[in-house]
Every structure is written in C-alpha cells, then in structure tokens.
Short mmCIF file of C-alpha atoms and ligand atoms in Angstrom, two decimals:
data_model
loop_
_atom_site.label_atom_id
_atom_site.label_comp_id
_atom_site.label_asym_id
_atom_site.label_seq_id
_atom_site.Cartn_x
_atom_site.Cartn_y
_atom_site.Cartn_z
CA UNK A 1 37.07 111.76 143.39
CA UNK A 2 38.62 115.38 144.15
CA UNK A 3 41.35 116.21 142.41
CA UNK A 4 43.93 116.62 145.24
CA UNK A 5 42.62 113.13 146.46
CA UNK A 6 43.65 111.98 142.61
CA UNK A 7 47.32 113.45 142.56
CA UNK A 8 47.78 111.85 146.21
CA UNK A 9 46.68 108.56 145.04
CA UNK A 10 48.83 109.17 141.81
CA UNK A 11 51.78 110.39 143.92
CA UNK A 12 52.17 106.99 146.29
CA UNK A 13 51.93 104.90 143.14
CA UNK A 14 54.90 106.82 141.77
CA UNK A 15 57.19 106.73 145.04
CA UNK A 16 58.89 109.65 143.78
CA UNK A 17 62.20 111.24 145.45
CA UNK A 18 61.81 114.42 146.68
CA UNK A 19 64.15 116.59 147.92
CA UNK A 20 63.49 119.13 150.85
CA UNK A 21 66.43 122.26 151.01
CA UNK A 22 65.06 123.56 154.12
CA UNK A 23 65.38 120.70 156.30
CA UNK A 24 64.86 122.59 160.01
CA UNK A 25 62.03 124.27 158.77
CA UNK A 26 58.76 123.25 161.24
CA UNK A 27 56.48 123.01 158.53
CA UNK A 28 58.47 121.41 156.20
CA UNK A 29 59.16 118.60 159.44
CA UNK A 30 55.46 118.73 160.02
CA UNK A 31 54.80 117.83 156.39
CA UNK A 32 57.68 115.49 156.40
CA UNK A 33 55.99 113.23 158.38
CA UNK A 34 52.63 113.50 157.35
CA UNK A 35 54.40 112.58 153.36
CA UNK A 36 56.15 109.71 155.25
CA UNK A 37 53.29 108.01 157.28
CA UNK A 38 50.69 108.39 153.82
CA UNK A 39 53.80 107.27 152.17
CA UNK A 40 53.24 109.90 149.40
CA UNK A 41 57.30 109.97 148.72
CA UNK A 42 60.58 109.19 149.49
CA UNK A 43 62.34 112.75 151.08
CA UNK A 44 65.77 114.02 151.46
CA UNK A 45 66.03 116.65 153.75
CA UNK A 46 69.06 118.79 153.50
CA UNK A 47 71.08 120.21 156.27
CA UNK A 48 73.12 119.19 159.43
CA UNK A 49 72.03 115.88 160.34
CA UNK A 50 72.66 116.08 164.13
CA UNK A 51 70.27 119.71 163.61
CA UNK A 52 67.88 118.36 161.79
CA UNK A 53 66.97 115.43 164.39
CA UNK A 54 67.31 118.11 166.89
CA UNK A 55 64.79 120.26 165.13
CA UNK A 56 62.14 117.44 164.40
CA UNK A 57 62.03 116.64 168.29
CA UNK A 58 61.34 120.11 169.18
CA UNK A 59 58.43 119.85 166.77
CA UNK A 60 57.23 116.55 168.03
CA UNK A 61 57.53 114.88 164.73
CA UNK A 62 58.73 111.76 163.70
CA UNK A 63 60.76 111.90 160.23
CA UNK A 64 62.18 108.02 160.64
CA UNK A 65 62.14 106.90 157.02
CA UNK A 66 63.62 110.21 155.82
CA UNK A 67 67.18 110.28 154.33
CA UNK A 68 69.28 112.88 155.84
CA UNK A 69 71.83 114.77 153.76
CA UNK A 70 74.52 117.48 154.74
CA UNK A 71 75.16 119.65 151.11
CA UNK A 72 78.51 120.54 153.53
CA UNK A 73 80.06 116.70 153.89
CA UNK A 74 78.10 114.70 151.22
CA UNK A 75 80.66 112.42 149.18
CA UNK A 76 78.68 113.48 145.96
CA UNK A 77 80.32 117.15 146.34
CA UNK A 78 83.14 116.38 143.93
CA UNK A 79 81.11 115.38 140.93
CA UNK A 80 78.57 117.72 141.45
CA UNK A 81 80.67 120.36 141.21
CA UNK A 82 82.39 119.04 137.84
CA UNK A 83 78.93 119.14 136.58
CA UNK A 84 78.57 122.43 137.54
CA UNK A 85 81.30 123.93 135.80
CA UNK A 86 80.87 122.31 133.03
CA UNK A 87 77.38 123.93 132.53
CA UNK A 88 78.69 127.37 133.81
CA UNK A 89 81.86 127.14 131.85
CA UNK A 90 81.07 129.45 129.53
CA UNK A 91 80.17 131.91 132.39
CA UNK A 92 84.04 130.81 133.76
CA UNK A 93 82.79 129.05 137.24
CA UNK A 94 85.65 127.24 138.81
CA UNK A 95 85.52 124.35 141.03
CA UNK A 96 86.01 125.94 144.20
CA UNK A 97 83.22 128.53 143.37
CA UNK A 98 80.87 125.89 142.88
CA UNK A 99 82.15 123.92 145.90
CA UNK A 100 81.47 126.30 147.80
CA UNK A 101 78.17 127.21 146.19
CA UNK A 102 77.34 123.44 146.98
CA UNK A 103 77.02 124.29 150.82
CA UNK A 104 73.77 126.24 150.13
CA UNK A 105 71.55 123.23 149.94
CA UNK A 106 69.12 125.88 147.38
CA UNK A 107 72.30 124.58 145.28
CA UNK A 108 73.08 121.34 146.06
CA UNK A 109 69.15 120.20 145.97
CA UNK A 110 68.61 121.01 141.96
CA UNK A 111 72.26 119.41 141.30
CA UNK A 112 71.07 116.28 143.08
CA UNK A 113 68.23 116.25 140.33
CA UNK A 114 70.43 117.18 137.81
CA UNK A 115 72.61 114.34 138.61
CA UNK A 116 69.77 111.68 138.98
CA UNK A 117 69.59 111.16 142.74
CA UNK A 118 66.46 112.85 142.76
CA UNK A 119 63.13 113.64 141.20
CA UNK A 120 61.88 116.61 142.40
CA UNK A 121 61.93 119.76 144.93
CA UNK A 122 60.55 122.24 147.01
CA UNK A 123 61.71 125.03 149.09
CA UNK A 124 60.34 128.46 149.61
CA UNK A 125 59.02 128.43 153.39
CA UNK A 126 61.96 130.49 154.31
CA UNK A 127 63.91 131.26 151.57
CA UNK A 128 62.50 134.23 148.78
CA UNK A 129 61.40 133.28 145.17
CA UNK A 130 64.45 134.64 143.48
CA UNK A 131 66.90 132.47 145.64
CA UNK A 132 64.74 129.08 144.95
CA UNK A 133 64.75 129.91 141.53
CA UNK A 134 67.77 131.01 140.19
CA UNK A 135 69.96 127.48 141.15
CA UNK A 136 67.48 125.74 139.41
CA UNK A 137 67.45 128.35 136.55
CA UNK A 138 71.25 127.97 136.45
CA UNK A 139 71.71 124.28 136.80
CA UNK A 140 68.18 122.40 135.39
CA UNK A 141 67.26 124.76 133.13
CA UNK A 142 64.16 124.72 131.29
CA UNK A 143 63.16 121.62 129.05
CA UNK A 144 63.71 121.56 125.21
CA UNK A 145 61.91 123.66 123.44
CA UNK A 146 60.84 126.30 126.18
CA UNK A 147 62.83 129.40 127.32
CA UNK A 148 60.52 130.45 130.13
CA UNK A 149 59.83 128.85 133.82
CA UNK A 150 56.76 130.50 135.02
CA UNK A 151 53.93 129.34 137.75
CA UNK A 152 50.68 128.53 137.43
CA UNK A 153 48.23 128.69 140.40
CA UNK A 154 44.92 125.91 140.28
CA UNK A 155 42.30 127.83 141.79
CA UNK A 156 39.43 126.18 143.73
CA UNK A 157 36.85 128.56 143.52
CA UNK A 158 33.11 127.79 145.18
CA UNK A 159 31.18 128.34 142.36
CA UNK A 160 31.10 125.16 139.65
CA UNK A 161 29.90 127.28 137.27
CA UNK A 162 33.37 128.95 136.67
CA UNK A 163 36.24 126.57 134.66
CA UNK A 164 36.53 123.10 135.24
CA UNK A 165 33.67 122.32 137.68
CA UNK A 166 34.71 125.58 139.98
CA UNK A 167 38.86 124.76 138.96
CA UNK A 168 40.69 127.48 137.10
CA UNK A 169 44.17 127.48 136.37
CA UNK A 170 46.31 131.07 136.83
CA UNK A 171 49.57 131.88 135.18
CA UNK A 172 52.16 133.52 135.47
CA UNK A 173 51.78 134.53 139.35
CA UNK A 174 55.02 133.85 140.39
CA UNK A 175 58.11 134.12 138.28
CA UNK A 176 58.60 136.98 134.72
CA UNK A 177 57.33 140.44 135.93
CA UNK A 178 57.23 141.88 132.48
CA UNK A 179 57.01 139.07 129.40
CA UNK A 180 57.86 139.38 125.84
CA UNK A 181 55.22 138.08 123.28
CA UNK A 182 56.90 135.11 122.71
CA UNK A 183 57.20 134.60 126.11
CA UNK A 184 53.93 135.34 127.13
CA UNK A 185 52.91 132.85 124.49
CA UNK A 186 55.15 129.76 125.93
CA UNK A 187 53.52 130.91 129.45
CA UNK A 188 49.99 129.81 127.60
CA UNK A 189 51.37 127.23 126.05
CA UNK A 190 52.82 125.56 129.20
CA UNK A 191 49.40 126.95 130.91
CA UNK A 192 47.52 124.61 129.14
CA UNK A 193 49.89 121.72 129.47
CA UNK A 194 49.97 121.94 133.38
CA UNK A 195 46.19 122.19 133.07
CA UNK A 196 45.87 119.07 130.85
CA UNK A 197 48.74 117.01 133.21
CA UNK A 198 47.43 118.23 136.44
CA UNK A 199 43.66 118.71 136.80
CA UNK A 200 43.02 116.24 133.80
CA UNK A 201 40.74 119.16 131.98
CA UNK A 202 40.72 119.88 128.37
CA UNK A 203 42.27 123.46 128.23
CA UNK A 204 40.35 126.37 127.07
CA UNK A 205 42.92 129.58 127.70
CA UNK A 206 41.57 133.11 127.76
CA UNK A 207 44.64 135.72 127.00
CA UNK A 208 43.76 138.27 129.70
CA UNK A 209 44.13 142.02 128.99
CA UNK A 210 41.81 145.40 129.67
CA UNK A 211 40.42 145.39 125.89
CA UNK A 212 38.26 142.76 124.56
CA UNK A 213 38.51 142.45 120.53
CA UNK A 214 39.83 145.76 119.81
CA UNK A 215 37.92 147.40 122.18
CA UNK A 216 40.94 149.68 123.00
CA UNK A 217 44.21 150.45 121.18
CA UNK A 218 47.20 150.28 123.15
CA UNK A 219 50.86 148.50 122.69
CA UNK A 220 49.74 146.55 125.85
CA UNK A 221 47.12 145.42 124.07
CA UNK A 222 49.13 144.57 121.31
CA UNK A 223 51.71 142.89 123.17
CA UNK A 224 48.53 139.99 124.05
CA UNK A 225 47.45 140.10 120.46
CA UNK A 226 50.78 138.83 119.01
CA UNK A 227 51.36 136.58 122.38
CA UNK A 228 47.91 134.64 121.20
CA UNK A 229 48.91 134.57 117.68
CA UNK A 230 52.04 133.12 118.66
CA UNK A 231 50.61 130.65 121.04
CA UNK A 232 48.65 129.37 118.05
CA UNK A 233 51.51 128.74 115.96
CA UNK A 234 53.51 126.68 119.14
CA UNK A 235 50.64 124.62 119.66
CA UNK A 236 47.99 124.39 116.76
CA UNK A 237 45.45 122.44 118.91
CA UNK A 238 45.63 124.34 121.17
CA UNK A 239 42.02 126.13 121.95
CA UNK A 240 43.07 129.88 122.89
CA UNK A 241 41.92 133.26 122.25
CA UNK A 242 42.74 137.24 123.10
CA UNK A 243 42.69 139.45 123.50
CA UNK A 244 39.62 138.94 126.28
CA UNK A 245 38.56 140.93 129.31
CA UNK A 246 38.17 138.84 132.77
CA UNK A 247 34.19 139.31 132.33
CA UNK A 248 34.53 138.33 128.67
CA UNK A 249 36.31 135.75 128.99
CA UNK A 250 34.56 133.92 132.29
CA UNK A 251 31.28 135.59 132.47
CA UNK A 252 28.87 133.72 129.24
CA UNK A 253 26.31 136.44 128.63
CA UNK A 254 29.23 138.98 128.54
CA UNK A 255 31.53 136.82 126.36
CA UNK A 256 28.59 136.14 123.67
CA UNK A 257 28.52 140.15 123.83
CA UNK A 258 31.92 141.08 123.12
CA UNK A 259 33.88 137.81 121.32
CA UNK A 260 30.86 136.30 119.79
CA UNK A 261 32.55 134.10 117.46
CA UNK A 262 34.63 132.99 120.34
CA UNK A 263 35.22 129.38 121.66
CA UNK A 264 36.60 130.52 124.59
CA UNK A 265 34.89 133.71 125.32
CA UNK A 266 32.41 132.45 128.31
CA UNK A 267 33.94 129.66 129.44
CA UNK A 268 37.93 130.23 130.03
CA UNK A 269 39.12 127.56 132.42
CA UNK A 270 42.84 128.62 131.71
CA UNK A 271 43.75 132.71 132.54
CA UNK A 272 47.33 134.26 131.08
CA UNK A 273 47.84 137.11 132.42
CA UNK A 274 49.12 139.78 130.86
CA UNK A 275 52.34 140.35 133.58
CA UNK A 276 53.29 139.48 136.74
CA UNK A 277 51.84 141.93 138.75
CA UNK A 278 48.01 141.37 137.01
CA UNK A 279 48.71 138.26 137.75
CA UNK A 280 50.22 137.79 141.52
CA UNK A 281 47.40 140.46 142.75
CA UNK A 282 44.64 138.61 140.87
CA UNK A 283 45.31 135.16 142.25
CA UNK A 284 45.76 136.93 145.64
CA UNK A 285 42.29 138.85 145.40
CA UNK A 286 40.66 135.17 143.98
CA UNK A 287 41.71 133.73 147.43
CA UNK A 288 41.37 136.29 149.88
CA UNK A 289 37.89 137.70 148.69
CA UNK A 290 35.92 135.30 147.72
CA UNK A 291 37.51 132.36 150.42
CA UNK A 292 39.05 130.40 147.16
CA UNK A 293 41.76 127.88 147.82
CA UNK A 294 45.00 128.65 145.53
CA UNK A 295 47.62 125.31 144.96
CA UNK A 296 50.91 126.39 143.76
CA UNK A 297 53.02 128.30 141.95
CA UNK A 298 53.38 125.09 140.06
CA UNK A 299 56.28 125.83 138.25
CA UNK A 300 57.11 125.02 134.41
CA UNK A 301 58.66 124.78 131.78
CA UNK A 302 61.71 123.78 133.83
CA UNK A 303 62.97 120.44 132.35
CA UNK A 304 62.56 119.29 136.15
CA UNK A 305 59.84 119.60 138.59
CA UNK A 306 61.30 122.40 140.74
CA UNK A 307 58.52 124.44 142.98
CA UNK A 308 58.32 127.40 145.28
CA UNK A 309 56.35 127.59 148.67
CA UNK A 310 55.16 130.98 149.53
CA UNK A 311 56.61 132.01 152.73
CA UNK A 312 52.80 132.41 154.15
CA UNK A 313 52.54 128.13 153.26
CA UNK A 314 51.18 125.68 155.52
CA UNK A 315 52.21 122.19 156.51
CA UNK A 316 48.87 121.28 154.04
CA UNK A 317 50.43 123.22 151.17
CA UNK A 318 53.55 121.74 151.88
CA UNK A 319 51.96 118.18 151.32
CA UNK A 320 49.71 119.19 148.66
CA UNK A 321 52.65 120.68 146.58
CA UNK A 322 55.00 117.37 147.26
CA UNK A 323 52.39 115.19 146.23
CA UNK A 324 52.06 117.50 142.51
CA UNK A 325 55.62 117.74 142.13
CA UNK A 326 55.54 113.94 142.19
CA UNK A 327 52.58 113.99 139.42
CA UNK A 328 54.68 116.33 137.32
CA UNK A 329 57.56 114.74 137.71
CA UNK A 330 56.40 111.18 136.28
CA UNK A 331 54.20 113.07 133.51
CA UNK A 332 58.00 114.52 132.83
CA UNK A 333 59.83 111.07 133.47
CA UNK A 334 57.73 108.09 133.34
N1 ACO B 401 62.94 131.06 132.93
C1 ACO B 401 64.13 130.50 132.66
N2 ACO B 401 65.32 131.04 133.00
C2 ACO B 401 65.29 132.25 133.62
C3 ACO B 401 64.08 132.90 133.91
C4 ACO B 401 62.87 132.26 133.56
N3 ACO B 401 61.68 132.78 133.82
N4 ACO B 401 64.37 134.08 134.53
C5 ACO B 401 65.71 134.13 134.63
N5 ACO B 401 66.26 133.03 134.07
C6 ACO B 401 67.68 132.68 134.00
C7 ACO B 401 68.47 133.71 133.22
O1 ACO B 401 68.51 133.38 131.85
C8 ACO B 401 69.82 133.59 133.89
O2 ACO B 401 70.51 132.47 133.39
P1 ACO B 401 72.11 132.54 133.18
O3 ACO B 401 72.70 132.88 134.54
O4 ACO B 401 72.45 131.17 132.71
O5 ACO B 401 72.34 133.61 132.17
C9 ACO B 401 69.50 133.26 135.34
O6 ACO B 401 68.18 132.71 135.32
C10 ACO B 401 69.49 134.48 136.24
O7 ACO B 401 68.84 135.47 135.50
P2 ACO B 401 68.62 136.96 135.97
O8 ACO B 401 68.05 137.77 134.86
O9 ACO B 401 69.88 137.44 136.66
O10 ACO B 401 67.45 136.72 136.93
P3 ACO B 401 67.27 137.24 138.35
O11 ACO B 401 67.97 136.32 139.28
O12 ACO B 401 67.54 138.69 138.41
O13 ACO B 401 65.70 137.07 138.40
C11 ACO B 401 63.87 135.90 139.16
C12 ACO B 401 65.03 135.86 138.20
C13 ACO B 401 64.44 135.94 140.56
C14 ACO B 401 62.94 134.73 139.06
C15 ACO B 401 63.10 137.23 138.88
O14 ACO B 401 62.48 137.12 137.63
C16 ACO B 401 62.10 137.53 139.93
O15 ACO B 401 62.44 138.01 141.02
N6 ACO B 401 60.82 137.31 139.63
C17 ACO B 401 59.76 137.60 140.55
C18 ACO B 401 59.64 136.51 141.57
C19 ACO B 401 58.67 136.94 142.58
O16 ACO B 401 59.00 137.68 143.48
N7 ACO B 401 57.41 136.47 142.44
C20 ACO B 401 56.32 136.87 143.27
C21 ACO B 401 56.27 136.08 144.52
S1 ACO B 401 55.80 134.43 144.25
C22 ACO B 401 54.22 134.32 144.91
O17 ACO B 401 53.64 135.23 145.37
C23 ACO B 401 53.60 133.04 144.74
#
C-alpha cells in the first residue's frame, strides 16, 4: 500500500478534530468536502458563519457535516482568554488583549487545542508562516523535552534507489533560519521521529554540510560536528552521522569513498540541513527539477500537531496534510 493511502486509512480510523482558521478560503472549502465525504475527520472551520456558507456556494461545495465557529461570538471566548493570560502572565497579557487577540481565528484555533476541543490544525493558504506559527508558538508550545518546532518535508522522489524505497525525509525547510548546535541536534532528533511515526521507516539521518569528514575546516562545519555529537547524546539509538556531503551521504560509491566507516554514508533516508535557507532551496530544487512530490512542512516538536500550508498549496495538499496531522496527532495522543 502507498504511504499516503496508509495515513488516510489511519486518519478515518482515528476521527480526529481538526480545526481549519481560514474558513472562506476555496481550497480549504474544496478540501473540506473532499475530508468530509472520505470521512477522513471531523472539521471546524473558523470564521463568520453566514460568510462561510456564502463562500462554500460560490465554490460549489458542500461542507454539511462541518461545524461552524465564529472566534468573534463563540461562548468559549471567556475561558480561553483566562488561559491565555495565565500562560502569558509573565509577559503581562491582560484579558482584554487576549480577547481581542481571540478574534484572529490564527489565535483562537491553537487555544481551542490547547483547551481540548480540538486535535489538530492547519492554516497557511493565505496567511504567511510567521503568523501561523507564532500563536501556536505562544499558546501550545513545544512538547517536553524539546525547545525547537521545525518542519520536515517527505519527499517522493522517482528513483527507489534513494531513501526509503524513493521516500526521503527533509528538515528544517520551514521554520529556524539560523540554528544553534543544540538546536540543530533536536531538529535531527525530531527528524527521525517524524520519519519513524510517519513513513513507518527505520531512520538513518545524514547531517548535511559542504565538508565530508574533515574535508574542510570551517566554524560552519563545526557548528554540524557538535549538532551530530549532540544528537547522539539525545537519542543514543539513534543511527546518525556528519558531518556528510549530499553525494556522500545519498550517493553509495561516493559515501564508501569519503565516510567509509559510515553506516549512514550511502544510504541517508533522513537529510538535516545545516539552516534554513540550505534547506527551503533544496527541498524546492528536489521538487521542481527532478518532478518530485514534497508533503509538508510537517511541523514538530510542538506538543500539538500544528501545520503550515504553503501559500502555492492545493486542495490535494490540503487533504494530504489533514489526513497527517490526524496520524501525528494520535501518535501524540492515543
Ligand atoms: N520553536 C519554538 N518556539 C519558537 C520558535 C521555534 N522554532 N521560534 C520562535 N519561538 C517562540 C519564541 O520563543 C517566542 O516565544 P515567547 O513569545 O513566549 O518568548 C515566540 O515564538 C516568538 O518568537 P520570536 O523570536 O519573536 O519569533 P518571530 O515571530 O520573530 O519568528 C518565526 C518566528 C516567524 C517562525 C521565524 O523564525 C520565521 O519567520 N521563520 C521562517 C519562516 C519561513 O518564512 N519559512 C519559509 C517558508 S515555509 C515554506 O517554504 C514551506
């Protein structure tokens, strides 16, 4: 079975609640209904009610069997925002700051999973990385023991060969432009973990960089050095090793070359990039030259399934990333 058909089947076993922030959005309609009819989830779609309806008949779709909720009039306002400051106190929120922060449903969806009355979300079709995040930064935060969110692409490439059967998982494309060691290392460690939880493959993560093995001497270098070193002190079992080039660490004639003792050197099905940037262009150059699909940025290390659409998504990635959010949430839950 492909793996997207697996999380599907594993998402309408779970009957997960998800919620949807940008409830007028066409895609996110257009997926709405496709999520309700393969009855892959429960949604809650956020905004004016009377709009919302409006905006699903312009689009032809049917969203009967989705629960409508206005962040503006819901009766849950009151206790969400004694939640709220009581997590920001120390940052001096006051109630009618985070009242009226509730009416941005980018707000009021992560309190509605902090509060229980839902599983999961996903926004992003309109709304920019940093404003998707930073509510659920604020509010969720990350679960115990990590102090990083980052996002992992899984990369369908056409040639089994590569990773897992022609699947590779990417991180971080999405969320800490410039990492520390140690957070570079929870970025492998949570790597692996989304690899393990989502794709089902035993992880084998290649810390990316320009050198392989000392092969050049520079703090950037370094800086993935310590990051593995640290990764292997997080997570013992975990099978890692840096610092690898791409070709070294994919490629196995050039791996047995340069890492010889290596056990990942060759055959990398996890990448950890050394930054953001490496990262978001490499995942974009994966896709766009060589006609690979990308699924994500599955986003973790938050201590709830929270992820971000790229603006570019369609209604397919819309369903595709509902139906993981589900798996993640009951590997989180359940
Ligand atoms: N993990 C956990 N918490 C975080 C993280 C993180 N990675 N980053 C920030 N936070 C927390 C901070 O600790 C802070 O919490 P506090 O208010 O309780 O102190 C809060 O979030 C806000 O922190 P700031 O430093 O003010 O973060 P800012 O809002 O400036 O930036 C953001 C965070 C928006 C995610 C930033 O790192 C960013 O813009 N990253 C790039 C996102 C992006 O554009 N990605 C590429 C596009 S995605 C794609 O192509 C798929």
């Amino acid at each position: 079975m492909k793996l997207l058909e697996r999380v599907i089947l594993n998402a309408q076993s779970y009957q997960k609640r998800i919620v949807l922030p940008e409830g007028i959005e066409p895609r996110t309609l257009r997926a709405t209904e496709i999520i309700l009819n393969e009855n892959i989830a429960r949604i809650f779609l956020l905004g004016n009610p009377v709009e919302i309806v409006q905006a699903a008949e312009e689009c032809g779709v049917n969203i009967k069997g989705a629960v409508l909720v206005d962040p503006k009039t819901d009766s849950r306002r009151d206790a969400y925002a004694d939640v709220m400051v009581e997590i920001r106190k120390s940052k001096g929120l006051t109630k009618e700051e985070a009242l009226e922060m509730l009416n941005d449903p980018l707000v009021f969806a992560p309190m509605m999973i902090k509060c229980g009355d839902a599983d999961g979300e996903i926004a992003g079709a309109i709304n920019a990385t940093g404003d998707v995040l930073r509510p659920a930064f604020q509010f969720v935060k990350t679960m115990p023991g990590v102090s990083v969110v980052s996002g992992a692409f899984l990369m369908f490439v056409n040639d089994p060969h590569f990773g897992h059967d022609g699947i590779l998982v990417f991180a971080d494309c999405a969320v800490m432009p410039d990492p520390t060691d140690q957070q570079l290392a929870e970025i492998a460690v949570s790597t692996a973990k989304t690899a393990k939880a989502i794709v089902g493959l035993d992880p084998r993560v290649a810390m990316l960089s320009f050198s392989t093995k000392g092969s050049a001497q520079h703090p950037l270098v370094d800086k993935v050095v310590n990051a593995t070193n640290i990764a292997r002190q997080l997570d013992p079992d975990l099978i890692i090793d840096g610092e690898l080039q791409l070709d070294a660490a994919l490629i196995p004639e050039v791996g047995k070359l340069k890492a010889p003792e290596s056990e990942v050197a060759g055959r990398a099905n996890v990448l950890v990039f050394p930054g953001l940037e490496a990262a978001n262009i490499g995942y974009k150059l994966v896709q766009r030259l060589s006609q690979a699909e990308a699924i994500g940025p599955v986003l973790q290390g938050m201590a709830a399934p929270i992820n971000d659409l790229s603006r570019g998504c369609s209604v397919s990635d819309i369903v595709n990333m509902v139906a993981i959010t589900c798996n993640q949430a009951a590997a989180l839950f359940d």
